[in-house]
CSV table of C-alpha atoms and ligand atoms in Angstrom, one decimal:
chain,number,residue,atom,x,y,z
P,1,MET,CA,-26.4,9.7,7.8
P,2,LYS,CA,-26.5,7.9,11.1
P,3,VAL,CA,-23.6,7.2,13.3
P,4,TYR,CA,-23.1,6.0,16.8
P,5,ASN,CA,-21.8,8.7,19.2
P,6,SER,CA,-19.7,7.3,21.9
P,7,LEU,CA,-20.3,10.6,23.8
P,8,SER,CA,-24.2,10.0,24.0
P,9,ARG,CA,-23.8,6.3,23.7
P,10,LYS,CA,-26.7,6.6,21.0
P,11,ILE,CA,-27.1,6.2,17.3
P,12,GLU,CA,-27.5,9.9,16.1
P,13,ASN,CA,-28.3,11.6,13.0
P,14,PHE,CA,-25.3,13.3,11.7
P,15,LYS,CA,-25.4,17.2,11.6
P,16,ALA,CA,-22.5,19.0,10.5
P,17,LEU,CA,-21.6,22.4,12.1
P,18,GLU,CA,-21.4,24.0,8.8
P,19,GLN,CA,-23.8,22.9,6.1
P,20,GLY,CA,-21.9,20.6,3.5
P,21,LYS,CA,-18.6,20.8,5.3
P,22,VAL,CA,-17.1,18.5,8.0
P,23,THR,CA,-14.1,18.9,10.1
P,24,MET,CA,-12.5,15.5,11.2
P,25,TYR,CA,-9.7,14.6,13.4
P,26,THR,CA,-8.5,11.3,13.7
P,27,CYS,CA,-5.8,9.9,16.2
P,28,GLY,CA,-2.9,8.8,14.1
P,29,PRO,CA,-0.1,6.4,14.8
P,30,THR,CA,2.8,6.7,17.3
P,31,VAL,CA,5.7,6.0,15.0
P,32,TYR,CA,8.0,3.8,17.1
P,33,ASN,CA,7.5,0.7,15.2
P,34,TYR,CA,5.6,-0.9,12.1
P,35,VAL,CA,2.0,-0.4,12.7
P,36,HIS,CA,0.1,-3.7,13.2
P,37,ILE,CA,-3.1,-4.8,11.4
P,38,GLY,CA,-5.0,-3.9,14.4
P,39,ASN,CA,-3.9,-0.3,13.9
P,40,LEU,CA,-4.7,-0.6,10.1
P,41,ARG,CA,-8.1,-1.8,11.0
P,42,THR,CA,-8.7,1.6,12.8
P,43,PHE,CA,-7.2,3.6,9.7
P,44,ILE,CA,-9.4,1.8,7.3
P,45,PHE,CA,-12.3,2.7,9.6
P,46,TYR,CA,-11.2,6.3,9.6
P,47,ASP,CA,-11.1,6.1,5.8
P,48,THR,CA,-14.5,4.6,5.5
P,49,VAL,CA,-16.1,7.4,7.7
P,50,LYS,CA,-14.3,10.0,5.2
P,51,ARG,CA,-15.5,8.3,2.2
P,52,ALA,CA,-19.1,7.8,3.5
P,53,LEU,CA,-19.1,11.6,4.1
P,54,LYS,CA,-18.1,12.3,0.7
P,55,LEU,CA,-20.8,10.0,-0.6
P,56,ASN,CA,-23.2,12.4,1.1
P,57,ASP,CA,-21.5,15.3,-0.7
P,58,TYR,CA,-19.9,16.8,2.3
P,59,LYS,CA,-16.4,18.4,1.8
P,60,VAL,CA,-14.3,16.9,4.4
P,61,LYS,CA,-11.3,18.6,6.1
P,62,HIS,CA,-9.3,15.8,7.5
P,63,VAL,CA,-6.3,16.1,10.0
P,64,MET,CA,-4.4,13.3,11.3
P,65,ASN,CA,-1.6,13.4,13.7
P,66,ILE,CA,1.7,11.5,13.6
P,67,THR,CA,2.9,11.1,17.2
P,68,ASP,CA,6.7,11.6,16.8
P,69,VAL,CA,7.5,12.4,20.5
P,70,ASP,CA,6.3,10.4,23.6
P,71,ASP,CA,7.5,7.8,25.9
P,72,LYS,CA,7.7,5.1,23.4
P,73,THR,CA,9.5,7.0,20.5
P,74,ILE,CA,12.0,8.4,22.9
P,75,LYS,CA,12.8,5.0,24.3
P,76,GLY,CA,13.1,3.3,20.9
P,77,ALA,CA,15.2,6.1,19.4
P,78,ILE,CA,17.8,5.8,22.3
P,79,GLU,CA,17.6,2.1,22.1
P,80,ARG,CA,18.5,2.2,18.3
P,81,ARG,CA,21.1,5.0,18.9
P,82,MET,CA,19.2,7.2,16.3
P,83,SER,CA,18.0,10.6,16.6
P,84,LEU,CA,14.3,11.0,17.6
P,85,LYS,CA,13.7,12.6,14.1
P,86,GLU,CA,15.5,10.0,12.1
P,87,TYR,CA,13.8,7.2,14.0
P,88,THR,CA,10.3,8.3,13.9
P,89,GLU,CA,10.4,9.5,10.1
P,90,LEU,CA,11.5,6.0,9.3
P,91,TYR,CA,8.4,4.6,10.7
P,92,ALA,CA,6.2,7.5,9.7
P,93,ASN,CA,7.2,6.8,6.0
P,94,TYR,CA,6.3,2.9,6.4
P,95,PHE,CA,3.0,4.0,7.9
P,96,LEU,CA,2.2,6.2,4.9
P,97,GLU,CA,3.2,3.3,2.4
P,98,ASP,CA,0.8,1.1,4.1
P,99,LEU,CA,-2.1,3.5,3.8
P,100,ASN,CA,-1.2,3.7,0.2
P,101,LYS,CA,-1.2,0.0,-0.2
P,102,LEU,CA,-4.6,-0.1,1.5
P,103,ASN,CA,-6.1,2.4,-0.9
P,104,VAL,CA,-6.8,5.0,1.7
P,105,ASP,CA,-7.9,8.3,0.5
P,106,MET,CA,-4.8,10.4,1.2
P,107,ASP,CA,-6.8,13.8,1.0
P,108,THR,CA,-5.6,14.3,4.6
P,109,LYS,CA,-3.4,16.8,6.4
P,110,PHE,CA,-0.9,14.8,8.4
P,111,THR,CA,0.8,16.7,11.0
P,112,LYS,CA,3.6,15.9,13.4
P,113,ALA,CA,3.5,16.6,17.0
P,114,THR,CA,6.8,18.0,17.0
P,115,ASP,CA,5.9,20.6,14.4
P,116,ASN,CA,3.2,21.9,16.9
P,117,ILE,CA,5.0,22.4,20.2
P,118,ASP,CA,4.4,26.1,20.5
P,119,GLU,CA,0.5,25.6,20.3
P,120,MET,CA,0.9,23.0,23.0
P,121,GLN,CA,2.7,25.3,25.4
P,122,LYS,CA,0.3,28.1,24.7
P,123,ILE,CA,-2.6,25.8,25.9
P,124,ILE,CA,-0.6,24.6,28.9
P,125,VAL,CA,0.3,28.1,30.1
P,126,LYS,CA,-3.2,29.2,30.0
P,127,LEU,CA,-4.4,26.1,31.8
P,128,VAL,CA,-2.0,26.7,34.5
P,129,LYS,CA,-2.9,30.5,34.7
P,130,GLU,CA,-6.5,29.5,35.1
P,131,GLY,CA,-5.9,26.9,37.7
P,132,TYR,CA,-6.7,23.9,35.8
P,133,ALA,CA,-3.3,22.8,35.8
P,134,TYR,CA,-0.3,22.9,38.4
P,135,GLU,CA,3.3,22.5,38.4
P,136,ALA,CA,4.9,19.4,40.2
P,137,ASP,CA,8.7,18.6,40.6
P,138,ASP,CA,8.7,16.7,37.3
P,139,GLY,CA,6.3,18.5,35.2
P,140,VAL,CA,3.1,20.3,34.7
P,141,TYR,CA,-0.2,18.1,35.4
P,142,PHE,CA,-3.8,18.6,34.6
P,143,ASN,CA,-6.1,18.5,37.7
P,144,VAL,CA,-8.9,16.4,36.9
P,145,SER,CA,-10.9,17.5,39.8
P,146,LYS,CA,-11.2,20.9,38.2
P,147,PHE,CA,-13.0,19.9,35.2
P,148,LYS,CA,-16.6,19.1,36.2
P,149,ASP,CA,-17.2,17.1,33.2
P,150,TYR,CA,-14.6,14.7,33.7
P,151,GLY,CA,-15.6,11.2,32.7
P,152,LYS,CA,-18.4,12.2,30.5
P,153,LEU,CA,-17.0,10.3,27.6
P,154,SER,CA,-15.7,7.1,29.3
P,155,GLY,CA,-17.9,7.1,32.3
P,156,MET,CA,-14.8,7.3,34.6
P,157,LYS,CA,-15.6,8.8,38.1
P,158,VAL,CA,-13.2,11.2,39.9
P,159,ASP,CA,-13.3,10.0,43.4
P,160,GLY,CA,-11.2,12.7,45.0
P,161,SER,CA,-8.4,10.4,46.1
P,162,TYR,CA,-5.0,11.9,44.9
P,163,SER,CA,-3.1,10.5,42.3
P,164,ARG,CA,-0.7,11.6,39.6
P,165,ILE,CA,0.7,9.9,36.6
P,166,LYS,CA,3.5,10.8,34.5
P,167,ASN,CA,3.2,7.9,31.8
P,168,ASP,CA,1.5,8.8,28.5
P,169,ASP,CA,-0.6,5.5,28.8
P,170,TYR,CA,-1.9,4.3,32.1
P,171,ASP,CA,-4.2,1.9,33.8
P,172,LYS,CA,-7.8,2.0,32.7
P,173,GLU,CA,-9.4,1.7,36.1
P,174,ASN,CA,-8.7,5.1,37.7
P,175,ALA,CA,-8.8,8.8,36.8
P,176,SER,CA,-5.4,10.5,37.7
P,177,ASP,CA,-4.0,14.0,37.2
P,178,PHE,CA,-2.1,13.4,34.0
P,179,ALA,CA,1.1,15.0,32.5
P,180,LEU,CA,0.8,17.9,30.2
P,181,TRP,CA,4.4,18.7,30.0
P,182,LYS,CA,7.1,16.6,31.4
P,183,TYR,CA,10.4,18.1,32.6
P,184,TRP,CA,13.6,16.8,30.9
P,185,ASP,CA,15.3,14.0,32.8
P,186,ALA,CA,18.3,11.9,31.5
P,187,ASN,CA,16.1,9.2,29.8
P,188,ASP,CA,14.7,11.9,27.3
P,189,GLY,CA,18.1,12.4,25.8
P,190,GLU,CA,17.9,15.0,23.1
P,191,ALA,CA,14.1,15.2,23.2
P,192,TYR,CA,13.3,18.6,24.8
P,193,TRP,CA,12.0,22.0,24.0
P,194,LYS,CA,12.2,25.3,25.7
P,195,GLY,CA,10.1,28.3,25.4
P,196,GLU,CA,7.3,29.5,27.8
P,197,LEU,CA,7.6,26.4,29.8
P,198,LYS,CA,10.9,24.8,31.5
P,199,LYS,CA,12.9,22.6,29.4
P,200,GLY,CA,10.9,19.5,28.8
P,201,ARG,CA,8.5,17.8,26.2
P,202,PRO,CA,4.7,17.4,25.9
P,203,GLY,CA,2.7,14.5,27.3
P,204,TRP,CA,0.9,12.6,24.6
P,205,HIS,CA,-2.7,13.9,25.3
P,206,ILE,CA,-2.0,17.5,24.8
P,207,GLU,CA,-0.6,16.9,21.4
P,208,CYS,CA,-3.8,15.8,19.8
P,209,SER,CA,-5.9,18.7,21.6
P,210,ALA,CA,-3.5,21.2,20.4
P,211,MET,CA,-3.4,19.8,16.6
P,212,SER,CA,-7.2,19.4,16.6
P,213,MET,CA,-7.8,22.8,17.5
P,214,LYS,CA,-4.9,24.5,15.7
P,215,TYR,CA,-6.1,23.0,12.2
P,216,LEU,CA,-9.7,22.5,12.5
P,217,GLY,CA,-11.0,25.0,15.2
P,218,LYS,CA,-12.1,24.7,18.8
P,219,THR,CA,-15.2,22.9,18.1
P,220,ILE,CA,-15.2,20.2,15.4
P,221,ASP,CA,-17.5,17.7,13.9
P,222,ILE,CA,-16.0,14.3,14.2
P,223,HIS,CA,-13.1,12.8,16.1
P,224,CYS,CA,-12.2,9.2,15.6
P,225,GLY,CA,-10.1,6.5,17.3
P,226,ALA,CA,-10.0,2.9,18.5
P,227,VAL,CA,-12.0,2.1,21.3
P,228,ASP,CA,-8.9,1.8,23.7
P,229,LEU,CA,-8.4,5.4,23.3
P,230,ILE,CA,-11.5,6.4,25.0
P,231,PHE,CA,-9.8,6.4,28.3
P,232,PRO,CA,-7.4,7.8,29.2
P,233,HIS,CA,-6.5,9.5,25.8
P,234,HIS,CA,-9.7,11.0,24.8
P,235,GLU,CA,-11.2,11.8,28.0
P,236,ASN,CA,-8.0,13.8,28.7
P,237,GLU,CA,-8.3,15.4,25.2
P,238,ILE,CA,-11.8,16.7,26.2
P,239,ALA,CA,-10.7,17.8,29.6
P,240,GLN,CA,-7.8,20.0,28.4
P,241,SER,CA,-9.5,21.4,25.3
P,242,GLU,CA,-12.7,22.3,26.9
P,243,SER,CA,-11.0,23.9,29.9
P,244,TYR,CA,-8.9,25.9,27.5
P,245,SER,CA,-11.5,26.9,25.1
P,246,LYS,CA,-14.7,26.9,27.2
P,247,GLN,CA,-16.3,25.4,24.2
P,248,LYS,CA,-17.5,21.9,23.3
P,249,PHE,CA,-14.5,20.1,21.8
P,250,VAL,CA,-16.1,17.5,19.4
P,251,ASN,CA,-19.7,16.7,18.4
P,252,TYR,CA,-19.4,13.2,17.5
P,253,TRP,CA,-17.0,10.8,19.0
P,254,LEU,CA,-16.7,7.5,16.6
P,255,HIS,CA,-14.5,4.5,18.1
P,256,ALA,CA,-13.6,1.5,16.2
P,257,GLU,CA,-13.5,-2.1,17.9
P,258,HIS,CA,-10.4,-4.2,18.3
P,259,LEU,CA,-9.0,-6.7,16.0
P,260,LEU,CA,-8.4,-10.1,17.4
P,261,VAL,CA,-6.1,-13.0,16.0
P,262,ASN,CA,-7.9,-16.4,16.4
P,263,GLY,CA,-9.9,-15.1,19.2
P,264,GLN,CA,-7.0,-13.6,21.1
P,265,LYS,CA,-5.5,-10.2,21.5
P,266,MET,CA,-2.7,-9.6,19.3
P,267,SER,CA,0.6,-9.4,21.3
P,268,LYS,CA,4.1,-9.9,20.7
P,269,SER,CA,4.5,-12.5,23.5
P,270,LEU,CA,1.8,-14.7,21.8
P,271,ASN,CA,3.4,-14.5,18.6
P,272,ASN,CA,0.3,-13.5,16.9
P,273,PHE,CA,1.6,-10.0,16.0
P,274,TYR,CA,1.2,-9.2,12.3
P,275,THR,CA,2.0,-6.1,10.0
P,276,LEU,CA,0.9,-5.6,6.4
P,277,LYS,CA,4.5,-6.8,5.3
P,278,ASP,CA,3.8,-10.1,7.1
P,279,LEU,CA,0.7,-10.5,5.0
P,280,GLU,CA,2.4,-9.5,1.9
P,281,GLY,CA,5.2,-11.9,2.8
P,282,GLN,CA,2.7,-14.7,2.6
P,283,GLY,CA,1.6,-13.6,-1.0
P,284,PHE,CA,-1.6,-11.8,0.0
P,285,ASN,CA,-2.7,-8.7,-1.6
P,286,PRO,CA,-3.1,-5.8,0.9
P,287,LEU,CA,-6.5,-5.1,-0.5
P,288,SER,CA,-7.7,-8.4,0.7
P,289,PHE,CA,-7.2,-7.2,4.4
P,290,ARG,CA,-9.1,-4.1,3.5
P,291,LEU,CA,-11.9,-6.2,2.2
P,292,MET,CA,-11.9,-8.2,5.4
P,293,ALA,CA,-12.0,-5.0,7.4
P,294,ILE,CA,-14.9,-3.5,5.7
P,295,ASP,CA,-16.7,-6.7,5.7
P,296,SER,CA,-17.2,-6.7,9.4
P,297,HIS,CA,-18.9,-3.7,11.3
P,298,TYR,CA,-16.5,-1.2,12.9
P,299,ARG,CA,-18.2,-1.6,16.3
P,300,ASN,CA,-17.8,-5.4,16.3
P,301,LYS,CA,-14.6,-7.1,17.0
P,302,LEU,CA,-12.8,-8.4,14.1
P,303,ASP,CA,-11.4,-11.8,14.3
P,304,PHE,CA,-8.4,-12.2,12.0
P,305,ASN,CA,-6.9,-15.5,10.8
P,306,PHE,CA,-5.2,-16.4,7.6
P,307,GLU,CA,-7.9,-19.0,6.6
P,308,ASN,CA,-10.4,-16.2,6.6
P,309,LEU,CA,-8.0,-13.7,4.8
P,310,ARG,CA,-7.6,-16.3,2.1
P,311,LYS,CA,-11.4,-16.2,1.5
P,312,TYR,CA,-11.1,-12.5,1.0
P,313,GLU,CA,-8.2,-13.0,-1.4
P,314,LYS,CA,-10.4,-15.1,-3.5
P,315,LEU,CA,-13.2,-12.6,-3.3
P,316,LEU,CA,-10.9,-9.8,-4.4
P,317,ALA,CA,-9.7,-11.9,-7.4
P,318,LYS,CA,-13.3,-12.3,-8.3
P,319,ILE,CA,-14.1,-8.6,-8.1
P,320,ASP,CA,-11.0,-7.8,-10.0
P,321,LEU,CA,-12.0,-10.2,-12.9
P,322,SER,CA,-15.6,-9.2,-12.9
P,323,ILE,CA,-14.8,-5.4,-13.4
P,324,LYS,CA,-12.1,-6.0,-15.9
P,325,ALA,CA,-14.3,-8.5,-17.8
P,326,LEU,CA,-17.1,-5.8,-18.0
P,327,ASN,CA,-14.7,-3.2,-19.4
P,328,LYS,CA,-13.2,-5.8,-22.1
P,329,VAL,CA,-16.5,-7.3,-23.2
P,330,GLU,CA,-17.7,-6.1,-26.7
P,331,LYS,CA,-20.1,-3.1,-26.6
P,332,TYR,CA,-22.8,-2.5,-29.0
P,333,GLU,CA,-25.3,0.4,-29.5
P,334,GLU,CA,-28.9,-0.3,-29.1
P,335,LYS,CA,-31.0,2.2,-31.2
P,336,GLU,CA,-33.7,2.8,-28.5
P,337,ASP,CA,-34.6,1.7,-25.1
P,338,ASN,CA,-35.5,-1.9,-24.9
P,339,TYR,CA,-36.6,-4.2,-22.1
P,340,SER,CA,-33.1,-5.3,-21.1
P,341,ARG,CA,-31.9,-1.6,-21.0
P,342,VAL,CA,-34.8,-0.4,-18.8
P,343,GLN,CA,-34.6,-3.5,-16.5
P,344,THR,CA,-30.9,-2.9,-15.8
P,345,LYS,CA,-31.4,0.7,-15.1
P,346,GLN,CA,-34.1,-0.1,-12.7
P,347,LYS,CA,-32.1,-2.8,-11.0
P,348,VAL,CA,-29.0,-0.7,-10.6
P,349,GLU,CA,-30.9,2.3,-9.2
P,350,LYS,CA,-32.4,0.1,-6.6
P,351,VAL,CA,-29.0,-1.4,-5.6
P,352,ILE,CA,-27.4,1.9,-5.2
P,353,GLU,CA,-30.3,3.2,-3.2
P,354,LEU,CA,-29.8,0.1,-0.9
P,355,PHE,CA,-26.1,0.7,-0.9
P,356,LYS,CA,-26.4,4.2,0.3
P,357,GLU,CA,-29.0,3.3,3.0
P,358,ALA,CA,-26.5,0.7,4.3
P,359,VAL,CA,-23.5,3.1,4.4
P,360,ASN,CA,-25.7,5.8,6.1
P,361,ASN,CA,-27.0,3.3,8.7
P,362,ASP,CA,-23.9,3.7,11.0
P,363,LEU,CA,-21.5,2.7,8.3
P,364,ASN,CA,-22.9,-0.9,7.8
P,365,THR,CA,-20.2,-1.8,5.3
P,366,HIS,CA,-20.9,-5.5,5.6
P,367,GLU,CA,-24.1,-4.9,3.9
P,368,ALA,CA,-22.9,-2.2,1.5
P,369,LEU,CA,-20.3,-4.8,0.3
P,370,GLN,CA,-23.2,-7.3,-0.5
P,371,HIS,CA,-25.0,-4.6,-2.7
P,372,PHE,CA,-21.7,-3.9,-4.5
P,373,LEU,CA,-21.3,-7.6,-5.1
P,374,SER,CA,-24.7,-7.7,-6.5
P,375,LEU,CA,-23.7,-5.1,-9.1
P,376,LEU,CA,-20.9,-7.3,-10.1
P,377,ASP,CA,-23.3,-10.3,-10.6
P,378,LEU,CA,-25.4,-8.1,-12.9
P,379,ALA,CA,-22.1,-7.4,-14.8
P,380,ASP,CA,-21.2,-11.0,-14.8
P,381,GLU,CA,-24.7,-11.8,-16.4
P,382,LYS,CA,-23.9,-9.4,-19.2
P,383,THR,CA,-20.4,-10.3,-19.8
P,384,LYS,CA,-21.4,-14.0,-20.0
P,385,LYS,CA,-23.4,-13.3,-23.0
P,386,GLY,CA,-20.2,-12.0,-24.8
P,387,LYS,CA,-21.4,-8.4,-25.5
P,388,ILE,CA,-23.3,-5.6,-23.8
P,389,ASP,CA,-25.2,-2.5,-24.8
P,390,ASN,CA,-23.3,0.7,-24.4
P,391,ASN,CA,-25.8,2.3,-22.4
P,392,GLU,CA,-26.2,-0.7,-20.0
P,393,PHE,CA,-22.4,-0.8,-19.6
P,394,SER,CA,-22.4,2.9,-18.7
P,395,VAL,CA,-25.1,2.6,-16.1
P,396,LEU,CA,-23.4,-0.5,-14.6
P,397,SER,CA,-20.0,0.8,-14.5
P,398,THR,CA,-20.9,4.2,-13.2
P,399,ALA,CA,-22.6,2.4,-10.3
P,400,ILE,CA,-19.8,0.1,-9.6
P,401,SER,CA,-17.4,3.0,-9.4
P,402,LYS,CA,-19.7,5.0,-7.2
P,403,ALA,CA,-19.9,2.1,-4.8
P,404,ASN,CA,-16.1,1.6,-5.0
P,405,ASP,CA,-15.5,5.2,-4.1
P,406,VAL,CA,-16.8,4.2,-0.5
P,407,LEU,CA,-15.4,0.9,-0.2
P,408,GLY,CA,-12.1,1.4,-2.1
P,409,ILE,CA,-11.6,-2.4,-2.8
P,410,TYR,CA,-10.8,-2.1,-6.4
P,411,ILE,CA,-7.8,-0.3,-7.7
P,412,ASP,CA,-7.3,-0.2,-11.6
P,413,TYR,CA,-3.7,-0.9,-12.5
P,414,LYS,CA,-1.8,-1.2,-15.9
P,415,ILE,CA,-1.0,-4.6,-17.3
P,416,PRO,CA,2.6,-4.5,-18.9
P,417,GLU,CA,2.7,-4.6,-22.7
P,418,GLU,CA,4.8,-7.6,-22.9
P,419,ILE,CA,2.3,-9.4,-20.8
P,420,ILE,CA,-0.4,-8.4,-23.2
P,421,ALA,CA,1.6,-9.5,-26.1
P,422,LEU,CA,2.1,-12.9,-24.6
P,423,ALA,CA,-1.6,-13.3,-23.9
P,424,GLU,CA,-2.5,-12.4,-27.5
P,425,GLU,CA,0.0,-14.8,-28.7
P,426,ARG,CA,-1.6,-17.5,-26.5
P,427,GLU,CA,-5.1,-16.6,-27.9
P,428,GLN,CA,-3.8,-17.1,-31.4
P,429,LYS,CA,-2.3,-20.5,-30.5
P,430,ARG,CA,-5.6,-21.5,-29.1
P,431,ARG,CA,-7.5,-20.5,-32.2
P,432,GLU,CA,-4.9,-22.6,-34.0
P,433,LYS,CA,-5.7,-25.4,-31.7
P,434,GLN,CA,-2.1,-25.6,-30.6
P,435,PHE,CA,-3.0,-26.0,-27.0
P,436,ILE,CA,0.4,-27.2,-25.7
P,437,GLU,CA,2.0,-24.0,-26.8
P,438,ALA,CA,-1.0,-22.1,-25.5
P,439,ASP,CA,-0.5,-23.6,-22.1
P,440,LEU,CA,3.1,-22.8,-22.0
P,441,LEU,CA,2.4,-19.2,-22.7
P,442,ARG,CA,-0.2,-19.2,-19.9
P,443,GLU,CA,2.5,-20.5,-17.5
P,444,LYS,CA,4.9,-17.9,-18.7
P,445,ILE,CA,2.3,-15.3,-17.9
P,446,SER,CA,1.8,-16.8,-14.5
P,447,GLU,CA,5.4,-16.7,-13.6
P,448,ASN,CA,5.4,-13.0,-14.3
P,449,GLY,CA,2.5,-12.4,-11.7
P,450,TYR,CA,-0.5,-12.4,-13.9
P,451,SER,CA,-3.3,-14.8,-14.7
P,452,ILE,CA,-5.6,-15.2,-17.6
P,453,ALA,CA,-9.2,-16.1,-17.8
P,454,ASP,CA,-11.1,-17.0,-20.8
P,455,LEU,CA,-14.5,-15.6,-21.5
P,456,THR,CA,-17.0,-15.8,-24.2
P,457,GLY,CA,-15.0,-14.5,-27.2
P,458,THR,CA,-12.3,-12.8,-25.4
P,459,PHE,CA,-9.8,-13.1,-22.4
P,460,VAL,CA,-9.0,-11.0,-19.5
P,461,ILE,CA,-5.7,-10.6,-17.9
P,462,THR,CA,-5.4,-9.8,-13.9
P,463,LYS,CA,-2.9,-9.8,-11.4
P,464,LYS,CA,-2.3,-13.2,-9.8
P,465,TYR,CA,-3.9,-13.8,-6.4
P,466,LEU,CA,-3.4,-16.5,-4.0
P,467,ASP,CA,-5.5,-19.7,-4.5
G,501,ZN,ZN1,-8.3,10.9,19.2
G,502,ZN,ZN1,-4.8,11.3,19.8
């Protein structure tokens, strides 16, 4: 498997620390608001990395943090007159809901920053003791000039001029000594901890270092984030962690590019700021967004607009229909291998090989999706004939589900009994040539959120998608 490592700025062959196992840390959300679709693109990217590793038979130990204490969460909680815990749990739950709707593999350990304060303090105390960090009036700071490799990820130079920054996020032009621990002031309200350090709270960067090392070890295989985290967040994570452990922090750094809306950066002021709820509110299936995300390469900017999303909604409907039709079509048993059987098997094997190649080529999901769709074309050819040999069916459906294990764009769902009953009644009316009644039944099915497609000799019910 080849991936682009931001640390070496090269495509590299992936090699795990321990054979067959991967440790992976992904920077999670700061839960001060709903996550937007730009964040969701990043989370879908994490999911794709994990699924690709699983395709290559790795056992993946994946940790994702939930940042529930930082400048933004504290400010938000105070403004809303909620406790920090109450406020952040609200948005953490929405976040997990979004991941579920996007069919993200939840085989992940989610951990909250506030559950790991002791580990953060332990690291900070050692950094101070060894001279990498120092105490100032308002907190404890990391001295970037003490870490000789500072800048190795982002290319940022430490020029020796003195500056110190307390904010979690800061300008991307200059290296500064950054806050590891911020002493309490009135703006922090109830958000403070004591212990080995003076009353205060952690800086954002130390949180990820502590959680990554605690749950996955001092050196891990993969750390993922969005490109805007390279500096300062990830550069700072490396500095703290490696000064603390004297070991390499991460072997492979993987970063996903931004999402734009109509070519512009998403922002509240431009009124082009969307959440998954906004897309759902316009009638879109969340998986259409997933499909859009995986159809672009993670290292390219993804330009979002609703016209485009509509295209993916249509494609999603087609995928759903093809898979359901393949499952529904009549099966028969051919006694022995015939030409069609051998040909299907060969074609499918070739497609799966190409699919895997695409995925392993720095996660070329755009190309992988094309191969997945060509499997569905093969399936459509068969279903159009009105029946399929059992053996060919199983070859095709195994391949489709293997590819879908990586792309995650199809989820099976149950059609309610009453909808099935209506559809059967409609089929009966059609046979009796009572077309007006049949159409009324189709409308009724549609009003209930389902649609019906007629195939050779049968019909298929799917969810209704936007036209
Ligand atoms: Zn990170
Ligand atoms: Zn992080």
